[in-house]
Amino acid sequence: MRVHGSRLKAVTVCVVLLAGLLLAACGGDDDSGGGGGSSGGSGKIALLLPETKTTRYEAQDKPNFERRVKELCGGCEVIYANADQDPAKQQQQAEAAITKGAKVIVISAVDVASAGSIVQRAKQSGVKVIAYGRLIPDADIDYYVSIDPFKVGQQQAQVQMDAIEKAGKKSPKVVMINGAPTDSNSKPYKDGATQVLKQRGAQIVKSYDTPDWSPDKAQAEMEASVTALGKDGFDAVYSANDGMAGGAIAALKGAGVDPASKYVTGQDAELAGIQRILTGEQLMTVYQPIIDIAETSAEIAVPLAQGKQPPSGVVKDTVDNGKKKVPSVLLPTFAVQPDNIKSTVVKEGFLKTNDICTAKYKAACQKAGLE
């Protein structure tokens, strides 16, 4: 059967139009970035972390931030970089992220004093900046997500002094191994701890500001303290984080000193730190809700990358950084000892019992109610 030319033309046009509509519909689905429960939209977000010696950044902060971004925005891209404690490298990473089209930079600064130039460069390009964990002073940052570092120092010293006093010791002599001077949190950690130690009659016999939060440098500092003071010339070791606590404990063991007798503090709830707490080598750690910090930062960053405002009710605080009162989220921290490992780091999903309770730590885990 012959088809009239005009009818054939009309049918062809209809088919083409229908195909176009179907392709447009399919294309619309792909562009939405939806799927797996994530919302639509897109945007580029840079996550710039400071170093790898503290295990949390690669093991917790990065994956949890990236996961939450994808949950909120399937079409969003996270541009990730770690500066390995090099401020100049972090500056280059920020510049590269801006060049790649990042609309938001989430940064835990290697050196907060020099990070202001990163903020200034971002502002010139209309890029929003979220200070992650470490406050950048005197800079026009848009948001700040962290914990209260002064309170952390207080928590560490309070647990330490409680244990010392429970053992019947008075006026203890304390060696302080503090964090990197380039980290804005190091001074308030130190100040919070110093306040409690002095209020409760402790004497600080040595105090170190440890470059890069380096466990190796902390070990050297502890070795120098033992040499200068003698094995019995100090009663306790304040360490600002778990990595440095590990270095200090290695030095104590190397000098023939039982670490359990020196009430070593820590922070970050690293796996190795938790295991040392179970065996008694380390007194305590402070658990920062790192998953919450990462997720909250993502919940602020995603709408900013899309030209929107963060959801109401997320940002409730402000912190003065010398330039402005920065809209902030300050999350609570928890002192961790054997009796509450299960109700803190395990319950929050930060660490798994199977990872903590390897064969070497099985008996200690059973004693702490972890198995």
Coordinates of C-alpha atoms in Angstrom, one line a residue:
M1 CA 0.0 0.0 0.0
R2 CA 1.3 3.4 -0.9
V3 CA 1.3 6.1 1.7
H4 CA 0.5 9.7 0.6
G5 CA 3.5 12.0 0.9
S6 CA 1.9 14.4 3.3
R7 CA 0.7 11.7 5.6
L8 CA 4.2 10.1 5.6
K9 CA 5.7 13.5 6.4
A10 CA 3.3 14.0 9.3
V11 CA 4.0 10.5 10.7
T12 CA 7.7 11.1 10.5
V13 CA 7.4 14.4 12.3
C14 CA 5.4 12.8 15.1
V15 CA 7.9 10.0 15.5
V16 CA 10.8 12.4 15.7
L17 CA 8.9 14.6 18.2
L18 CA 8.0 11.5 20.3
A19 CA 11.7 10.3 20.3
G20 CA 12.8 13.8 21.3
L21 CA 10.4 13.9 24.2
L22 CA 11.6 10.4 25.4
L23 CA 15.2 11.4 25.2
A24 CA 14.5 14.6 27.0
A25 CA 12.7 12.7 29.8
C26 CA 15.6 10.3 30.1
G27 CA 18.1 13.1 30.0
G28 CA 16.2 14.9 32.8
D29 CA 16.5 11.8 35.0
D30 CA 20.3 11.6 34.4
D31 CA 20.9 15.3 35.1
S32 CA 19.0 15.2 38.3
G33 CA 21.7 13.2 40.0
G34 CA 19.0 11.4 41.9
G35 CA 19.1 7.8 42.9
G36 CA 19.6 5.8 46.1
G37 CA 17.6 8.4 48.0
S38 CA 19.8 11.3 47.2
S39 CA 18.4 14.7 46.1
G40 CA 18.9 16.3 42.8
G41 CA 21.3 19.1 41.8
S42 CA 25.1 19.3 41.5
G43 CA 28.0 21.3 42.6
K44 CA 31.7 21.1 43.4
I45 CA 33.0 21.1 47.0
A46 CA 36.6 21.0 48.0
L47 CA 37.6 19.1 51.1
L48 CA 41.2 20.1 52.2
L49 CA 42.6 18.2 55.2
P50 CA 45.9 19.0 56.9
E51 CA 47.8 15.8 57.5
T52 CA 47.9 12.0 57.7
K53 CA 49.9 11.3 60.9
T54 CA 46.7 11.6 62.8
T55 CA 44.7 8.6 61.5
R56 CA 41.3 10.2 61.8
Y57 CA 41.5 12.3 58.7
E58 CA 41.9 9.6 56.1
A59 CA 40.0 6.9 58.1
Q60 CA 37.0 9.0 59.3
D61 CA 36.7 12.6 58.2
K62 CA 37.2 12.1 54.5
P63 CA 34.9 9.0 54.0
N64 CA 32.1 10.3 56.2
F65 CA 32.1 13.7 54.5
E66 CA 32.1 12.2 51.1
R67 CA 29.4 9.8 52.0
R68 CA 27.1 12.5 53.4
V69 CA 27.6 14.7 50.3
K70 CA 26.5 11.9 48.0
E71 CA 23.5 11.2 50.2
L72 CA 22.4 14.8 49.9
C73 CA 23.5 15.4 46.3
G74 CA 24.1 12.5 43.9
G75 CA 25.4 14.9 41.3
C76 CA 27.9 16.7 43.5
E77 CA 31.6 16.2 43.3
V78 CA 34.1 16.3 46.2
I79 CA 37.5 17.6 45.3
Y80 CA 39.7 16.1 47.9
A81 CA 43.3 16.9 48.9
N82 CA 45.5 16.3 51.9
A83 CA 48.4 18.7 52.6
D84 CA 50.7 16.4 54.6
Q85 CA 51.4 19.2 57.0
D86 CA 52.7 21.6 54.3
P87 CA 51.0 25.0 54.3
A88 CA 52.4 25.9 50.9
K89 CA 51.0 22.6 49.5
Q90 CA 47.6 23.4 51.0
Q91 CA 47.6 26.8 49.3
Q92 CA 48.3 25.2 46.0
Q93 CA 45.5 22.6 46.6
A94 CA 43.1 25.4 47.3
E95 CA 44.1 27.3 44.2
A96 CA 43.6 24.1 42.1
A97 CA 40.2 23.5 43.6
I98 CA 39.1 27.0 42.7
T99 CA 40.4 26.5 39.2
K100 CA 38.4 23.2 38.9
G101 CA 35.2 25.1 39.8
A102 CA 34.7 24.5 43.5
K103 CA 31.9 26.6 44.9
V104 CA 32.8 25.8 48.5
I105 CA 36.1 25.0 50.3
V106 CA 35.9 23.0 53.5
I107 CA 39.3 23.4 55.1
S108 CA 41.1 22.1 58.1
A109 CA 44.1 24.4 57.9
V110 CA 47.7 23.2 58.3
D111 CA 48.7 26.6 59.5
V112 CA 45.8 28.8 60.6
A113 CA 48.0 31.9 60.6
S114 CA 48.7 31.6 56.9
A115 CA 45.4 30.1 55.9
G116 CA 43.9 33.6 55.8
S117 CA 45.4 34.0 52.3
I118 CA 43.4 30.9 51.2
V119 CA 40.2 32.5 52.5
Q120 CA 41.1 35.8 50.7
R121 CA 41.7 34.0 47.4
A122 CA 38.4 32.1 47.7
K123 CA 36.5 35.3 48.4
Q124 CA 37.9 36.9 45.3
S125 CA 36.4 34.1 43.3
G126 CA 33.1 34.0 45.1
V127 CA 33.8 30.7 46.8
K128 CA 32.4 30.0 50.3
V129 CA 34.7 28.8 53.1
I130 CA 33.9 26.5 55.9
A131 CA 36.6 26.2 58.6
Y132 CA 36.6 22.5 59.5
G133 CA 37.8 21.6 63.0
R134 CA 40.3 24.5 63.2
L135 CA 39.2 28.1 63.4
I136 CA 41.0 30.5 61.0
P137 CA 41.6 33.8 62.8
D138 CA 41.0 37.2 61.4
A139 CA 39.6 35.9 58.1
D140 CA 36.2 36.3 56.4
I141 CA 35.2 32.6 56.7
D142 CA 31.5 31.8 56.2
Y143 CA 31.0 28.9 58.7
Y144 CA 32.9 27.0 61.4
V145 CA 32.2 23.4 62.4
S146 CA 34.1 22.0 65.4
I147 CA 34.2 21.3 69.1
D148 CA 35.1 23.5 72.1
P149 CA 38.9 22.9 72.4
F150 CA 39.2 24.6 75.8
K151 CA 36.6 22.2 77.2
V152 CA 38.5 19.3 75.7
G153 CA 41.7 20.4 77.6
Q154 CA 39.6 20.6 80.8
Q155 CA 38.1 17.1 80.3
Q156 CA 41.6 15.6 79.8
A157 CA 43.0 17.2 82.9
Q158 CA 40.0 16.5 85.1
V159 CA 40.1 12.8 84.4
Q160 CA 43.9 12.8 84.9
M161 CA 43.6 14.6 88.3
D162 CA 40.7 12.5 89.4
A163 CA 42.9 9.3 88.8
I164 CA 45.9 10.8 90.5
E165 CA 44.0 11.9 93.6
K166 CA 42.2 8.6 93.7
A167 CA 45.7 7.0 94.0
G168 CA 46.4 9.2 97.0
K169 CA 48.9 11.5 95.3
K170 CA 49.1 15.2 96.0
S171 CA 50.7 18.1 94.1
P172 CA 51.7 15.9 91.2
K173 CA 54.4 16.9 88.7
V174 CA 53.1 16.8 85.1
V175 CA 54.9 16.8 81.8
M176 CA 52.8 18.4 79.1
I177 CA 53.1 17.4 75.5
N178 CA 50.9 19.8 73.6
G179 CA 49.8 20.1 70.0
A180 CA 51.2 21.9 67.0
P181 CA 51.5 25.7 67.4
T182 CA 50.2 26.1 63.9
D183 CA 46.8 24.6 64.9
S184 CA 44.3 27.0 66.4
N185 CA 43.0 24.4 68.7
S186 CA 46.4 23.6 70.4
K187 CA 46.5 26.7 72.6
P188 CA 42.9 26.3 74.0
Y189 CA 43.6 22.6 74.6
K190 CA 46.7 23.6 76.5
D191 CA 45.0 26.5 78.3
G192 CA 42.0 24.4 79.4
A193 CA 44.2 21.6 80.8
T194 CA 46.6 24.1 82.4
Q195 CA 43.7 25.8 84.2
V196 CA 42.5 22.5 85.7
L197 CA 46.0 21.2 86.6
K198 CA 46.9 24.4 88.4
Q199 CA 43.6 24.8 90.2
R200 CA 44.0 21.3 91.5
G201 CA 47.6 21.7 92.7
A202 CA 49.6 20.2 90.0
Q203 CA 53.1 21.4 89.0
I204 CA 54.0 21.5 85.3
V205 CA 57.6 20.5 85.2
K206 CA 58.0 20.3 81.4
S207 CA 55.9 21.7 78.6
Y208 CA 56.4 21.1 74.9
D209 CA 54.6 22.5 71.8
T210 CA 55.0 19.6 69.3
P211 CA 55.4 20.5 65.6
D212 CA 53.0 18.6 63.3
W213 CA 51.4 16.7 66.2
S214 CA 54.2 14.3 65.4
P215 CA 54.3 11.0 67.5
D216 CA 58.0 10.7 66.7
K217 CA 58.7 14.2 68.1
A218 CA 56.5 13.5 71.1
Q219 CA 58.6 10.4 71.8
A220 CA 61.8 12.5 71.6
E221 CA 60.2 15.0 74.0
M222 CA 59.3 12.3 76.5
E223 CA 62.8 10.8 76.3
A224 CA 64.3 14.2 77.0
S225 CA 61.9 14.6 80.0
V226 CA 62.9 11.3 81.5
T227 CA 66.6 12.2 81.0
A228 CA 66.2 15.6 82.6
L229 CA 63.8 14.7 85.4
G230 CA 64.6 11.1 86.1
K231 CA 62.1 8.2 86.2
D232 CA 60.6 9.4 89.5
G233 CA 60.9 13.2 88.7
F234 CA 57.3 13.4 87.3
D235 CA 54.0 11.8 88.1
A236 CA 51.9 12.2 85.0
V237 CA 52.0 12.9 81.3
Y238 CA 49.5 15.2 79.6
S239 CA 49.3 14.4 75.9
A240 CA 47.0 16.4 73.7
N241 CA 46.1 13.5 71.4
D242 CA 46.4 9.8 71.0
G243 CA 49.1 9.8 68.4
M244 CA 51.5 11.7 70.6
A245 CA 50.4 9.6 73.6
G246 CA 51.6 6.6 71.6
G247 CA 55.0 8.3 71.1
A248 CA 55.2 9.2 74.8
I249 CA 54.3 5.7 75.9
A250 CA 56.9 4.2 73.7
A251 CA 59.5 6.5 75.3
L252 CA 58.3 5.5 78.8
K253 CA 58.5 1.8 78.0
G254 CA 61.9 2.3 76.5
A255 CA 63.1 3.9 79.7
G256 CA 61.7 1.1 81.8
V257 CA 58.8 3.1 83.1
D258 CA 55.3 1.6 83.4
P259 CA 53.0 3.9 81.4
A260 CA 50.1 3.0 83.6
S261 CA 51.9 4.7 86.5
K262 CA 52.0 8.0 84.6
Y263 CA 48.3 8.6 83.8
V264 CA 48.8 9.4 80.1
T265 CA 46.0 11.3 78.4
G266 CA 44.9 11.5 74.8
Q267 CA 42.3 12.6 72.3
D268 CA 40.7 11.5 69.0
A269 CA 39.7 7.9 70.1
E270 CA 42.1 6.4 67.7
L271 CA 41.9 2.6 67.5
A272 CA 45.4 2.2 69.0
G273 CA 44.5 4.7 71.7
I274 CA 41.4 2.8 72.7
Q275 CA 43.4 -0.5 72.8
R276 CA 46.0 1.1 75.0
I277 CA 43.2 2.3 77.3
L278 CA 41.9 -1.2 77.6
T279 CA 45.3 -2.5 78.6
G280 CA 45.9 0.4 81.0
E281 CA 48.9 1.9 79.2
Q282 CA 46.9 5.0 78.5
L283 CA 44.5 6.6 81.0
M284 CA 41.9 8.1 78.7
T285 CA 41.0 9.7 75.4
V286 CA 38.5 12.3 74.3
Y287 CA 36.0 11.3 71.6
Q288 CA 35.3 14.0 69.2
P289 CA 32.1 13.2 67.3
I290 CA 34.0 13.2 64.0
I291 CA 31.2 11.6 62.1
D292 CA 28.9 14.4 63.2
I293 CA 31.5 17.0 62.4
A294 CA 31.9 15.6 58.9
E295 CA 28.2 15.1 58.2
T296 CA 27.3 18.6 59.6
S297 CA 29.9 20.2 57.4
A298 CA 28.5 18.4 54.4
E299 CA 25.0 19.5 55.3
I300 CA 26.2 23.1 55.2
A301 CA 28.4 22.7 52.1
V302 CA 25.9 21.1 49.8
P303 CA 23.3 23.9 49.7
L304 CA 26.1 26.5 49.6
A305 CA 27.5 24.8 46.5
Q306 CA 24.0 25.1 44.9
G307 CA 23.7 28.8 45.7
K308 CA 21.3 28.1 48.6
Q309 CA 21.4 28.6 52.4
P310 CA 22.0 25.8 54.9
P311 CA 18.8 24.3 56.5
S312 CA 17.4 26.3 59.3
G313 CA 18.3 25.0 62.8
V314 CA 21.7 23.5 61.8
V315 CA 23.8 26.5 62.6
K316 CA 23.0 27.8 66.1
D317 CA 26.2 29.3 67.5
T318 CA 28.7 32.0 66.7
V319 CA 32.4 32.2 67.4
D320 CA 34.4 35.4 67.2
N321 CA 37.6 34.9 65.1
G322 CA 38.8 38.4 65.4
K323 CA 37.3 39.4 62.1
K324 CA 33.6 38.6 62.6
K325 CA 31.2 36.5 64.6
V326 CA 31.3 33.4 62.5
P327 CA 28.1 31.3 62.3
S328 CA 29.2 28.0 63.9
V329 CA 28.3 24.5 65.0
L330 CA 30.0 23.4 68.2
L331 CA 29.5 19.7 68.9
P332 CA 29.9 18.0 72.3
T333 CA 32.9 15.9 73.3
F334 CA 33.2 12.9 75.7
A335 CA 36.0 11.6 77.9
V336 CA 36.5 7.9 77.2
Q337 CA 37.8 5.3 79.6
P338 CA 37.3 1.5 79.7
D339 CA 33.8 1.7 81.2
N340 CA 32.2 3.8 78.5
I341 CA 34.0 2.7 75.3
K342 CA 30.9 0.7 74.4
S343 CA 28.5 3.5 75.0
T344 CA 30.5 6.1 73.1
V345 CA 32.8 5.2 70.2
V346 CA 31.2 1.8 69.6
K347 CA 27.6 2.9 69.9
E348 CA 28.3 5.9 67.6
G349 CA 29.7 3.6 64.9
F350 CA 33.1 5.3 65.1
L351 CA 34.9 2.0 65.9
K352 CA 33.8 -1.6 65.6
T353 CA 34.2 -4.1 68.4
N354 CA 35.8 -6.6 66.0
D355 CA 38.5 -4.1 65.2
I356 CA 39.2 -3.2 68.8
C357 CA 39.0 -6.7 70.2
T358 CA 41.7 -8.6 68.3
A359 CA 43.3 -11.6 70.0
K360 CA 45.8 -9.5 71.9
Y361 CA 43.0 -7.5 73.5
K362 CA 40.4 -10.1 74.0
A363 CA 40.7 -10.5 77.7
A364 CA 40.7 -6.7 78.2
C365 CA 37.7 -6.4 76.0
Q366 CA 35.8 -8.9 78.0
K367 CA 36.7 -7.1 81.2
A368 CA 35.3 -3.9 79.8
G369 CA 32.1 -5.5 78.6
L370 CA 32.9 -5.2 74.9
E371 CA 32.4 -8.9 74.2

